[in-house]
CSV table of N, CA, C and O in Angstrom, one decimal:
chain,number,residue,atom,x,y,z
F,1,UNK,N,22.7,-9.5,6.7
F,1,UNK,CA,22.0,-10.2,4.9
F,1,UNK,C,20.5,-11.2,5.1
F,1,UNK,O,20.1,-11.2,5.9
F,2,UNK,N,19.4,-11.0,4.2
F,2,UNK,CA,18.4,-10.9,4.1
F,2,UNK,C,18.4,-12.4,3.7
F,2,UNK,O,18.8,-13.1,3.2
F,3,UNK,N,17.4,-13.7,4.3
F,3,UNK,CA,17.4,-14.4,4.1
F,3,UNK,C,16.4,-14.8,3.4
F,3,UNK,O,15.8,-13.8,2.2
F,4,UNK,N,16.0,-16.5,2.7
F,4,UNK,CA,15.4,-16.3,1.3
F,4,UNK,C,13.6,-16.8,1.6
F,4,UNK,O,13.4,-16.0,0.1
F,5,UNK,N,12.9,-16.1,3.3
F,5,UNK,CA,11.8,-16.1,3.0
F,5,UNK,C,11.5,-14.4,2.5
F,5,UNK,O,10.8,-14.2,2.3
F,6,UNK,N,12.6,-13.5,3.1
F,6,UNK,CA,12.2,-12.2,2.9
F,6,UNK,C,12.3,-11.8,1.4
F,6,UNK,O,12.0,-10.7,0.6
F,7,UNK,N,13.6,-12.6,1.2
F,7,UNK,CA,13.7,-12.0,-0.7
F,7,UNK,C,12.6,-12.5,-1.0
F,7,UNK,O,11.6,-12.0,-2.3
F,8,UNK,N,12.1,-13.8,-1.3
F,8,UNK,CA,10.8,-14.0,-2.3
F,8,UNK,C,9.9,-13.3,-1.2
F,8,UNK,O,9.3,-13.0,-2.8
F,9,UNK,N,9.6,-12.5,0.3
F,9,UNK,CA,8.7,-11.5,0.0
F,9,UNK,C,8.5,-10.5,-0.7
F,9,UNK,O,7.8,-10.5,-0.9
F,10,UNK,N,9.7,-10.1,-0.7
F,10,UNK,CA,10.6,-8.8,-1.1
F,10,UNK,C,9.6,-9.3,-2.7
F,10,UNK,O,8.6,-7.9,-3.2
F,11,UNK,N,10.1,-10.3,-2.9
F,11,UNK,CA,10.0,-10.6,-4.6
F,11,UNK,C,8.1,-10.4,-5.1
F,11,UNK,O,8.3,-10.2,-6.6
F,12,UNK,N,7.3,-11.6,-3.6
F,12,UNK,CA,5.5,-11.5,-3.9
F,12,UNK,C,5.4,-10.3,-4.3
F,12,UNK,O,4.6,-9.6,-5.0
F,13,UNK,N,5.7,-9.3,-2.9
F,13,UNK,CA,5.3,-7.9,-3.2
F,13,UNK,C,5.4,-6.9,-4.1
F,13,UNK,O,4.3,-6.5,-4.6
F,14,UNK,N,6.4,-7.1,-4.9
F,14,UNK,CA,6.8,-6.3,-6.4
F,14,UNK,C,5.8,-6.6,-7.4
F,14,UNK,O,5.5,-6.3,-8.1
F,15,UNK,N,5.2,-8.8,-7.8
F,15,UNK,CA,4.6,-8.8,-8.0
F,15,UNK,C,3.0,-8.6,-8.1
F,15,UNK,O,2.6,-8.4,-9.0
F,16,UNK,N,3.6,-8.4,-6.4
F,16,UNK,CA,1.3,-7.9,-5.8
F,16,UNK,C,1.4,-6.3,-6.9
F,16,UNK,O,0.2,-6.4,-7.4
F,17,UNK,N,2.4,-5.5,-6.8
F,17,UNK,CA,2.4,-4.7,-7.1
F,17,UNK,C,1.9,-4.1,-8.4
F,17,UNK,O,1.2,-2.9,-9.4
F,18,UNK,N,2.8,-4.9,-8.7
F,18,UNK,CA,2.2,-5.4,-11.3
F,18,UNK,C,1.5,-5.5,-11.6
F,18,UNK,O,1.1,-4.6,-11.9
F,19,UNK,N,0.4,-6.1,-10.4
F,19,UNK,CA,-0.8,-7.1,-10.8
F,19,UNK,C,-1.6,-5.9,-10.4
F,19,UNK,O,-2.6,-6.6,-12.3
F,20,UNK,N,-1.8,-5.9,-9.8
F,20,UNK,CA,-2.4,-4.2,-9.6
F,20,UNK,C,-2.6,-3.2,-10.1
F,20,UNK,O,-3.7,-2.9,-10.8
F,21,UNK,N,-1.2,-2.5,-11.1
F,21,UNK,CA,-1.0,-1.9,-12.2
F,21,UNK,C,-1.9,-2.4,-12.9
F,21,UNK,O,-2.0,-2.0,-13.7
F,22,UNK,N,-1.5,-4.0,-13.5
F,22,UNK,CA,-1.9,-4.3,-14.8
F,22,UNK,C,-3.9,-4.1,-14.7
F,22,UNK,O,-4.3,-3.9,-16.7
F,23,UNK,N,-4.0,-4.5,-14.0
F,23,UNK,CA,-5.9,-4.8,-12.9
F,23,UNK,C,-6.3,-2.8,-13.5
F,23,UNK,O,-6.9,-2.9,-13.9
F,24,UNK,N,-5.6,-2.3,-13.0
F,24,UNK,CA,-6.0,-1.0,-13.3
F,24,UNK,C,-5.9,-0.5,-15.0
F,24,UNK,O,-6.7,0.2,-15.5
F,25,UNK,N,-5.0,-0.3,-15.4
F,25,UNK,CA,-4.9,-0.4,-16.9
F,25,UNK,C,-5.8,-0.8,-17.2
F,25,UNK,O,-6.1,-0.6,-18.3
F,26,UNK,N,-6.3,-2.1,-17.7
F,26,UNK,CA,-6.5,-3.0,-18.4
F,26,UNK,C,-7.9,-2.4,-17.8
F,26,UNK,O,-9.0,-3.7,-17.9
F,27,UNK,N,-8.6,-1.4,-17.1
F,27,UNK,CA,-9.9,-1.2,-16.7
F,27,UNK,C,-10.8,-2.3,-16.0
F,27,UNK,O,-11.5,-2.6,-16.1
F,28,UNK,N,-9.7,-2.0,-14.7
F,28,UNK,CA,-9.8,-2.9,-12.7
F,28,UNK,C,-10.8,-4.2,-13.7
F,28,UNK,O,-11.4,-4.5,-13.3
F,29,UNK,N,-9.5,-4.9,-14.3
F,29,UNK,CA,-9.9,-6.6,-14.2
F,29,UNK,C,-9.8,-7.2,-13.2
F,29,UNK,O,-8.2,-7.2,-12.4
F,30,UNK,N,-10.9,-7.9,-13.0
F,30,UNK,CA,-10.9,-8.2,-11.4
F,30,UNK,C,-10.0,-9.7,-11.4
F,30,UNK,O,-9.4,-9.5,-9.8
F,31,UNK,N,-9.7,-10.2,-11.9
F,31,UNK,CA,-8.5,-11.0,-11.7
F,31,UNK,C,-7.1,-10.7,-11.5
F,31,UNK,O,-6.2,-11.6,-11.0
F,32,UNK,N,-6.5,-10.1,-12.3
F,32,UNK,CA,-5.4,-9.2,-12.3
F,32,UNK,C,-5.0,-8.3,-10.7
F,32,UNK,O,-4.1,-8.9,-9.7
F,33,UNK,N,-6.3,-7.9,-10.2
F,33,UNK,CA,-6.8,-6.9,-9.0
F,33,UNK,C,-6.0,-8.1,-7.5
F,33,UNK,O,-5.8,-8.2,-6.8
F,34,UNK,N,-7.5,-9.3,-8.5
F,34,UNK,CA,-7.2,-10.3,-7.8
F,34,UNK,C,-6.0,-10.7,-7.3
F,34,UNK,O,-5.1,-11.3,-5.8
F,35,UNK,N,-5.1,-11.7,-8.4
F,35,UNK,CA,-3.9,-11.6,-8.1
F,35,UNK,C,-2.8,-11.3,-7.8
F,35,UNK,O,-2.3,-11.2,-6.3
F,36,UNK,N,-3.1,-9.6,-8.0
F,36,UNK,CA,-2.3,-8.5,-7.2
F,36,UNK,C,-2.3,-8.7,-5.7
F,36,UNK,O,-1.7,-8.9,-4.9
F,37,UNK,N,-3.6,-8.6,-4.9
F,37,UNK,CA,-3.7,-8.3,-3.9
F,37,UNK,C,-3.0,-9.7,-2.9
F,37,UNK,O,-2.9,-9.6,-2.1
F,38,UNK,N,-3.6,-10.6,-3.4
F,38,UNK,CA,-3.2,-11.8,-3.0
F,38,UNK,C,-1.3,-12.6,-2.7
F,38,UNK,O,-1.3,-12.4,-1.7
F,39,UNK,N,-1.1,-11.8,-4.1
F,39,UNK,CA,0.6,-11.9,-3.8
F,39,UNK,C,0.8,-10.8,-3.1
F,39,UNK,O,2.2,-11.4,-2.2
F,40,UNK,N,0.1,-10.0,-2.6
F,40,UNK,CA,0.7,-8.8,-1.9
F,40,UNK,C,1.2,-9.1,0.1
F,40,UNK,O,1.6,-9.6,0.7
F,41,UNK,N,-0.2,-9.8,-0.3
F,41,UNK,CA,-1.2,-10.2,1.2
F,41,UNK,C,0.2,-11.5,1.9
F,41,UNK,O,0.8,-11.3,2.8
F,42,UNK,N,1.0,-12.0,0.8
F,42,UNK,CA,1.1,-13.8,0.9
F,42,UNK,C,3.3,-13.3,0.8
F,42,UNK,O,3.6,-13.2,1.8
F,43,UNK,N,3.2,-12.1,0.3
F,43,UNK,CA,4.7,-11.7,0.3
F,43,UNK,C,5.0,-10.3,1.9
F,43,UNK,O,5.6,-10.8,2.0
F,44,UNK,N,4.2,-10.3,1.9
F,44,UNK,CA,3.9,-9.4,3.5
F,44,UNK,C,4.2,-10.0,4.8
F,44,UNK,O,4.5,-10.1,5.3
F,45,UNK,N,3.2,-11.5,3.9
F,45,UNK,CA,3.6,-12.0,5.8
F,45,UNK,C,4.7,-12.7,5.1
F,45,UNK,O,5.0,-13.7,6.3
F,46,UNK,N,5.1,-13.4,3.7
F,46,UNK,CA,6.5,-13.8,4.0
F,46,UNK,C,8.1,-13.0,5.1
F,46,UNK,O,8.8,-12.8,5.1
F,47,UNK,N,7.6,-11.3,4.8
F,47,UNK,CA,8.4,-10.5,4.3
F,47,UNK,C,8.5,-10.2,6.1
F,47,UNK,O,9.4,-10.0,6.6
F,48,UNK,N,7.4,-10.0,6.2
F,48,UNK,CA,7.2,-9.6,8.0
F,48,UNK,C,7.9,-10.8,9.2
F,48,UNK,O,7.7,-11.0,10.2
F,49,UNK,N,7.0,-11.9,8.4
F,49,UNK,CA,6.9,-13.3,9.3
F,49,UNK,C,4.9,-13.4,9.3
F,49,UNK,O,4.8,-11.9,9.9
F,50,UNK,N,4.9,-14.5,9.1
F,50,UNK,CA,3.6,-14.3,10.3
F,50,UNK,C,2.6,-13.8,11.7
F,50,UNK,O,1.6,-13.3,11.0
F,51,UNK,N,3.6,-13.6,12.6
F,51,UNK,CA,3.6,-13.2,13.2
F,51,UNK,C,3.2,-11.7,13.5
F,51,UNK,O,2.8,-10.8,13.9
F,52,UNK,N,4.3,-10.6,13.3
F,52,UNK,CA,4.3,-9.9,13.2
F,52,UNK,C,3.3,-9.8,12.1
F,52,UNK,O,2.9,-8.1,12.0
F,53,UNK,N,2.7,-9.9,10.4
F,53,UNK,CA,2.5,-9.6,10.0
F,53,UNK,C,0.7,-10.0,10.3
F,53,UNK,O,0.0,-8.1,10.5
F,54,UNK,N,0.4,-9.9,11.3
F,54,UNK,CA,-0.9,-10.5,11.7
F,54,UNK,C,-1.0,-9.5,13.1
F,54,UNK,O,-2.5,-8.8,12.9
F,55,UNK,N,0.2,-9.3,13.7
F,55,UNK,CA,0.1,-7.5,14.5
F,55,UNK,C,0.0,-7.0,14.1
F,55,UNK,O,-0.4,-5.5,14.2
F,56,UNK,N,0.5,-6.1,12.8
F,56,UNK,CA,0.2,-4.5,11.8
F,56,UNK,C,-0.7,-5.0,11.3
F,56,UNK,O,-2.2,-3.9,11.7
F,57,UNK,N,-2.1,-6.5,10.8
F,57,UNK,CA,-3.0,-6.2,9.9
F,57,UNK,C,-4.2,-5.2,11.7
F,57,UNK,O,-5.6,-5.2,11.5
F,58,UNK,N,-4.6,-6.5,13.0
F,58,UNK,CA,-4.9,-6.0,13.8
F,58,UNK,C,-4.0,-5.8,15.2
F,58,UNK,O,-5.2,-6.8,16.0
F,59,UNK,N,-3.9,-4.4,15.2
F,59,UNK,CA,-3.2,-3.4,15.9
F,59,UNK,C,-4.8,-3.2,16.6
F,59,UNK,O,-6.0,-2.3,15.2
F,60,UNK,N,-5.1,-2.9,17.4
F,60,UNK,CA,-6.8,-2.1,17.7
F,60,UNK,C,-6.9,-0.2,16.4
F,60,UNK,O,-7.4,-0.4,16.0
F,61,UNK,N,-5.5,0.4,16.6
F,61,UNK,CA,-5.5,1.6,16.0
F,61,UNK,C,-5.9,1.6,14.4
F,61,UNK,O,-6.0,2.4,13.4
F,62,UNK,N,-5.8,-0.3,13.3
F,62,UNK,CA,-5.6,-0.1,12.7
F,62,UNK,C,-7.1,-0.6,12.1
F,62,UNK,O,-6.3,-1.4,10.8
F,63,UNK,N,-7.7,-0.2,12.5
F,63,UNK,CA,-8.8,-1.2,12.3
F,63,UNK,C,-9.8,-0.8,11.1
F,63,UNK,O,-10.1,-1.5,10.6
F,64,UNK,N,-10.3,0.7,11.2
F,64,UNK,CA,-10.7,0.9,10.1
F,64,UNK,C,-9.6,0.7,8.7
F,64,UNK,O,-10.1,-0.2,7.9
F,65,UNK,N,-8.4,0.7,8.4
F,65,UNK,CA,-7.4,0.9,7.4
F,65,UNK,C,-7.9,-0.6,7.2
F,65,UNK,O,-7.7,-1.6,5.9
F,66,UNK,N,-7.6,-1.4,8.0
F,66,UNK,CA,-7.7,-3.3,7.8
F,66,UNK,C,-9.0,-4.1,7.4
F,66,UNK,O,-9.1,-4.6,6.6
F,67,UNK,N,-10.1,-3.1,8.0
F,67,UNK,CA,-11.2,-2.9,7.7
F,67,UNK,C,-11.9,-3.4,6.2
F,67,UNK,O,-11.6,-3.6,5.3
F,68,UNK,N,-11.4,-1.5,5.1
F,68,UNK,CA,-11.1,-1.2,4.2
F,68,UNK,C,-10.6,-2.1,3.6
F,68,UNK,O,-10.9,-2.9,2.5
F,69,UNK,N,-10.1,-2.2,4.0
F,69,UNK,CA,-8.8,-3.8,2.8
F,69,UNK,C,-9.1,-4.8,3.0
F,69,UNK,O,-9.4,-4.6,1.5
F,70,UNK,N,-9.7,-5.7,3.5
F,70,UNK,CA,-10.0,-6.7,3.0
F,70,UNK,C,-11.9,-6.5,2.7
F,70,UNK,O,-12.1,-7.3,2.3
F,71,UNK,N,-12.8,-5.6,2.7
F,71,UNK,CA,-14.2,-5.4,2.2
F,71,UNK,C,-13.5,-4.9,0.9
F,71,UNK,O,-13.7,-5.7,0.2
F,72,UNK,N,-12.4,-4.2,0.8
F,72,UNK,CA,-12.3,-4.1,-1.1
F,72,UNK,C,-11.3,-5.3,-2.0
F,72,UNK,O,-12.1,-5.4,-2.8
F,73,UNK,N,-10.1,-6.3,-0.9
F,73,UNK,CA,-10.6,-7.5,-1.9
F,73,UNK,C,-11.5,-8.1,-2.1
F,73,UNK,O,-12.0,-8.3,-2.9
F,74,UNK,N,-12.6,-8.2,-0.5
F,74,UNK,CA,-13.6,-8.8,-0.4
F,74,UNK,C,-14.6,-8.3,-2.3
F,74,UNK,O,-15.8,-8.9,-3.0
F,75,UNK,N,-14.9,-6.9,-2.3
F,75,UNK,CA,-15.6,-6.3,-3.0
F,75,UNK,C,-15.7,-6.9,-4.9
F,75,UNK,O,-15.9,-6.8,-5.6
F,76,UNK,N,-13.9,-6.9,-4.7
F,76,UNK,CA,-13.1,-7.3,-5.8
F,76,UNK,C,-13.3,-8.2,-6.4
F,76,UNK,O,-13.0,-9.0,-7.6
F,77,UNK,N,-13.4,-9.1,-5.0
F,77,UNK,CA,-13.4,-10.7,-6.3
F,77,UNK,C,-14.7,-11.1,-6.6
F,77,UNK,O,-15.0,-13.0,-7.2
F,78,UNK,N,-15.2,-10.4,-5.8
F,78,UNK,CA,-17.0,-10.7,-6.1
F,78,UNK,C,-17.6,-10.0,-7.3
F,78,UNK,O,-19.1,-10.5,-7.3
F,79,UNK,N,-16.6,-9.3,-7.9
F,79,UNK,CA,-17.2,-8.6,-9.2
F,79,UNK,C,-17.0,-7.5,-9.0
F,79,UNK,O,-17.7,-7.0,-10.1
F,80,UNK,N,-17.3,-6.4,-8.6
F,80,UNK,CA,-17.4,-5.0,-8.0
F,80,UNK,C,-15.8,-4.3,-8.2
F,80,UNK,O,-15.5,-4.5,-6.9
F,81,UNK,N,-15.4,-4.8,-9.4
F,81,UNK,CA,-13.7,-3.9,-8.9
F,81,UNK,C,-13.3,-2.4,-9.0
F,81,UNK,O,-12.7,-2.1,-8.3
F,82,UNK,N,-14.4,-2.0,-9.2
F,82,UNK,CA,-13.5,-0.3,-9.6
F,82,UNK,C,-14.3,0.5,-7.9
F,82,UNK,O,-13.5,0.7,-7.5
F,83,UNK,N,-15.5,-0.2,-7.5
F,83,UNK,CA,-16.0,-0.1,-5.9
F,83,UNK,C,-15.2,-0.5,-5.0
F,83,UNK,O,-14.4,0.1,-3.7
F,84,UNK,N,-14.7,-1.9,-4.8
F,84,UNK,CA,-14.0,-2.7,-4.5
F,84,UNK,C,-12.5,-1.9,-4.2
F,84,UNK,O,-11.3,-1.7,-3.3
F,85,UNK,N,-11.8,-1.2,-5.4
F,85,UNK,CA,-10.8,-0.5,-5.4
F,85,UNK,C,-10.3,0.3,-4.6
F,85,UNK,O,-9.8,0.6,-4.5
F,86,UNK,N,-11.3,0.7,-4.6
F,86,UNK,CA,-11.4,2.3,-4.0
F,86,UNK,C,-11.7,2.7,-3.0
F,86,UNK,O,-10.9,2.5,-2.0
F,87,UNK,N,-12.9,1.4,-2.2
F,87,UNK,CA,-12.1,1.2,-0.8
F,87,UNK,C,-11.4,0.3,-0.3
F,87,UNK,O,-10.6,0.3,0.7
F,88,UNK,N,-10.3,-0.4,-1.3
F,88,UNK,CA,-9.5,-0.9,-0.6
F,88,UNK,C,-8.2,0.2,-0.1
F,88,UNK,O,-7.3,0.3,0.3
F,89,UNK,N,-7.9,0.7,-2.1
F,89,UNK,CA,-7.4,2.3,-2.1
F,89,UNK,C,-7.3,2.9,-0.5
F,89,UNK,O,-6.7,4.1,0.7
F,90,UNK,N,-8.7,3.5,0.0
F,90,UNK,CA,-8.5,3.6,1.7
F,90,UNK,C,-8.4,2.6,2.7
F,90,UNK,O,-7.7,3.7,3.4
F,91,UNK,N,-8.6,2.2,2.1
F,91,UNK,CA,-8.2,0.9,3.7
F,91,UNK,C,-6.1,1.0,3.5
F,91,UNK,O,-5.9,0.9,4.3
F,92,UNK,N,-6.0,1.0,2.0
F,92,UNK,CA,-4.8,1.0,2.3
F,92,UNK,C,-3.9,1.8,2.3
F,92,UNK,O,-2.2,2.6,3.4
F,93,UNK,N,-4.2,3.9,2.4
F,93,UNK,CA,-4.0,5.1,2.8
F,93,UNK,C,-4.3,4.3,4.4
F,93,UNK,O,-3.6,5.8,5.0
F,94,UNK,N,-5.0,4.2,5.0
F,94,UNK,CA,-5.5,4.4,6.1
F,94,UNK,C,-3.9,3.4,7.1
F,94,UNK,O,-3.6,3.6,7.8
F,95,UNK,N,-3.6,2.7,6.3
F,95,UNK,CA,-2.6,1.2,7.0
F,95,UNK,C,-1.0,1.7,6.8
F,95,UNK,O,-0.8,1.7,8.1
F,96,UNK,N,-1.1,2.3,6.0
F,96,UNK,CA,0.3,2.9,5.3
F,96,UNK,C,1.1,4.5,5.6
F,96,UNK,O,1.4,5.2,4.8
F,97,UNK,N,-0.4,5.2,5.4
F,97,UNK,CA,0.5,6.7,6.0
F,97,UNK,C,1.1,7.0,7.0
F,97,UNK,O,1.9,8.2,6.2
F,98,UNK,N,1.4,6.7,8.2
F,98,UNK,CA,2.6,6.3,8.7
F,98,UNK,C,3.8,6.8,8.5
F,98,UNK,O,5.1,6.9,8.6
F,99,UNK,N,3.7,4.9,7.3
F,99,UNK,CA,4.9,4.8,6.6
F,99,UNK,C,5.6,6.3,5.3
F,99,UNK,O,6.6,6.9,5.0
F,100,UNK,N,4.4,6.9,4.6
F,100,UNK,CA,5.0,8.0,3.4
F,100,UNK,C,5.9,8.6,3.6
F,100,UNK,O,6.4,9.3,2.8
F,101,UNK,N,6.1,9.3,4.9
F,101,UNK,CA,6.9,10.9,4.8
F,101,UNK,C,8.4,10.4,5.1
F,101,UNK,O,9.9,10.5,4.3
F,102,UNK,N,8.2,9.0,5.1
F,102,UNK,CA,9.9,7.7,5.8
F,102,UNK,C,9.8,7.5,4.1
F,102,UNK,O,11.4,7.5,3.9
F,103,UNK,N,9.1,6.9,3.8
F,103,UNK,CA,9.6,6.7,1.9
F,103,UNK,C,9.6,8.3,1.0
F,103,UNK,O,10.9,7.4,0.2
F,104,UNK,N,9.1,8.4,1.1
F,104,UNK,CA,9.7,10.1,0.8
F,104,UNK,C,10.4,10.9,0.4
F,104,UNK,O,11.2,11.0,-0.4
F,105,UNK,N,10.7,11.2,2.2
F,105,UNK,CA,12.7,11.1,2.2
F,105,UNK,C,13.9,10.0,1.4
F,105,UNK,O,15.0,10.2,1.1
F,106,UNK,N,13.2,8.8,2.0
F,106,UNK,CA,14.3,7.7,1.2
F,106,UNK,C,13.9,8.0,-0.5
F,106,UNK,O,15.3,7.5,-0.6
F,107,UNK,N,13.1,8.4,-1.0
F,107,UNK,CA,12.9,8.4,-2.5
F,107,UNK,C,14.1,9.5,-2.6
F,107,UNK,O,14.5,9.7,-3.5
F,108,UNK,N,13.5,10.4,-1.9
F,108,UNK,CA,14.8,11.8,-2.4
F,108,UNK,C,16.4,11.7,-2.5
F,108,UNK,O,16.4,11.8,-2.3
F,109,UNK,N,16.1,11.0,-1.2
F,109,UNK,CA,18.4,10.5,-1.1
F,109,UNK,C,19.0,9.7,-1.4
F,109,UNK,O,19.7,9.4,-2.5
F,110,UNK,N,17.7,8.1,-2.5
F,110,UNK,CA,18.5,6.9,-2.4
F,110,UNK,C,18.4,7.4,-4.1
F,110,UNK,O,19.2,6.9,-5.2
F,111,UNK,N,17.1,8.2,-4.7
F,111,UNK,CA,17.1,7.5,-6.6
F,111,UNK,C,17.0,8.7,-7.0
F,111,UNK,O,16.5,10.1,-6.8
F,112,UNK,N,18.1,8.3,-7.7
F,112,UNK,CA,18.5,9.7,-9.1
F,112,UNK,C,18.1,9.8,-9.4
F,112,UNK,O,16.8,9.4,-10.2
F,113,UNK,N,17.8,11.3,-9.5
F,113,UNK,CA,16.6,12.2,-10.3
F,113,UNK,C,15.3,12.6,-10.1
F,113,UNK,O,14.4,13.2,-9.8
F,114,UNK,N,15.2,11.7,-8.1
F,114,UNK,CA,13.2,11.6,-7.8
F,114,UNK,C,13.5,12.8,-6.5
F,114,UNK,O,12.6,12.8,-6.3
F,115,UNK,N,14.2,13.2,-6.6
F,115,UNK,CA,14.5,14.5,-5.6
F,115,UNK,C,13.8,15.2,-6.4
F,115,UNK,O,12.9,16.5,-6.8
F,116,UNK,N,14.7,15.6,-7.5
F,116,UNK,CA,14.0,16.7,-8.6
F,116,UNK,C,12.7,17.0,-9.6
F,116,UNK,O,11.8,17.8,-9.5
F,117,UNK,N,12.1,15.6,-9.0
F,117,UNK,CA,11.1,14.7,-9.7
F,117,UNK,C,10.5,15.5,-8.7
F,117,UNK,O,8.5,16.3,-9.1
F,118,UNK,N,10.2,14.9,-7.4
F,118,UNK,CA,9.6,15.2,-5.9
F,118,UNK,C,9.1,17.4,-5.9
F,118,UNK,O,8.2,17.5,-5.4
F,119,UNK,N,10.4,17.2,-6.0
F,119,UNK,CA,10.2,18.9,-6.0
F,119,UNK,C,9.8,20.0,-7.9
F,119,UNK,O,9.1,21.2,-7.1
F,120,UNK,N,9.2,18.7,-8.2
F,120,UNK,CA,9.0,19.5,-9.2
F,120,UNK,C,6.8,20.4,-8.7
F,120,UNK,O,6.5,19.3,-7.3
F,121,UNK,N,6.1,20.8,-9.8
F,121,UNK,CA,4.9,21.6,-8.8
F,121,UNK,C,3.9,21.1,-8.2
F,121,UNK,O,3.2,20.8,-7.1
F,122,UNK,N,3.3,19.7,-9.6
F,122,UNK,CA,2.4,19.3,-8.4
F,122,UNK,C,3.1,18.0,-7.3
F,122,UNK,O,1.9,17.6,-6.8
F,123,UNK,N,4.0,17.2,-8.1
F,123,UNK,CA,4.4,16.4,-7.2
F,123,UNK,C,5.0,17.1,-5.6
F,123,UNK,O,5.1,16.6,-4.8
F,124,UNK,N,5.3,18.1,-6.2
F,124,UNK,CA,5.4,19.2,-4.2
F,124,UNK,C,4.1,18.8,-3.6
F,124,UNK,O,4.5,19.1,-2.3
F,125,UNK,N,3.3,19.2,-3.8
F,125,UNK,CA,2.8,20.1,-3.4
F,125,UNK,C,1.7,18.6,-2.2
F,125,UNK,O,1.5,18.4,-1.5
F,126,UNK,N,1.6,17.8,-3.1
F,126,UNK,CA,1.4,16.2,-2.5
F,126,UNK,C,2.4,15.9,-1.5
F,126,UNK,O,1.8,15.8,0.0
F,127,UNK,N,3.5,15.9,-2.1
F,127,UNK,CA,4.8,15.4,-1.0
F,127,UNK,C,4.4,16.6,0.5
F,127,UNK,O,5.0,15.5,1.7
F,128,UNK,N,4.2,18.1,-0.1
F,128,UNK,CA,4.3,18.2,1.7
F,128,UNK,C,2.9,17.7,2.1
F,128,UNK,O,3.7,17.9,3.7
F,129,UNK,N,1.5,18.5,1.6
F,129,UNK,CA,0.8,17.3,2.3
F,129,UNK,C,0.7,15.9,2.7
F,129,UNK,O,0.4,16.2,4.9
F,130,UNK,N,1.6,15.2,2.3
F,130,UNK,CA,1.6,14.3,3.3
F,130,UNK,C,3.4,14.7,4.6
F,130,UNK,O,3.1,13.7,5.6
F,131,UNK,N,4.5,14.7,4.2
F,131,UNK,CA,5.0,14.8,5.2
F,131,UNK,C,4.6,16.3,6.7
F,131,UNK,O,4.3,15.2,7.5
F,132,UNK,N,3.4,17.3,5.9
F,132,UNK,CA,2.8,18.2,6.5
F,132,UNK,C,1.7,16.9,7.9
F,132,UNK,O,1.4,17.4,9.2
F,133,UNK,N,1.5,16.4,7.3
F,133,UNK,CA,-0.6,15.4,7.9
F,133,UNK,C,0.7,14.8,9.2
F,133,UNK,O,-0.9,15.3,10.6
F,134,UNK,N,1.4,14.1,9.4
F,134,UNK,CA,1.8,13.6,10.2
F,134,UNK,C,2.9,14.1,11.3
F,134,UNK,O,3.6,13.6,12.2
F,135,UNK,N,2.8,15.4,11.7
F,135,UNK,CA,3.3,16.4,12.2
F,135,UNK,C,2.5,16.2,13.9
F,135,UNK,O,1.6,16.7,14.3
F,136,UNK,N,3.6,16.1,14.7
F,136,UNK,CA,3.7,16.2,16.1
F,136,UNK,C,2.9,17.4,16.3
F,136,UNK,O,3.8,18.2,16.3
F,137,UNK,N,2.0,17.5,17.4
F,137,UNK,CA,1.8,19.2,17.8
F,137,UNK,C,2.8,18.9,18.9
F,137,UNK,O,3.1,18.4,19.7
F,138,UNK,N,3.2,20.5,19.5
F,138,UNK,CA,4.0,20.5,20.2
F,138,UNK,C,3.7,21.5,21.8
F,138,UNK,O,2.8,22.2,21.5
């Protein structure tokens, strides 16, 4: 069973993603992008717990992603929305790239129609690149 903090954390992460998408659709509106980033960070803190979230962001091997993510948020807040968003996306890629093969596999198995969509041409190329990127050397 999921406790109340995790439920609120999932909700805040979802609200954060929605605000970021709205900020992108409205030509990089910095208010919506900043609200999305703040709610996503608070949601992640509630979902994982403060100590695990701190350990996730400040591990030695994730310093590039953490730096990119927080510099991107700072650039968005001071008014350079597009540049901040690009830097933030680099940080998100470096932070969460290890989870993407698992996310794609879960989407293909659980969401109806996702397997068909992700096996179509433009999406299949991207999915194959993501899955092959994290292969361990033999």
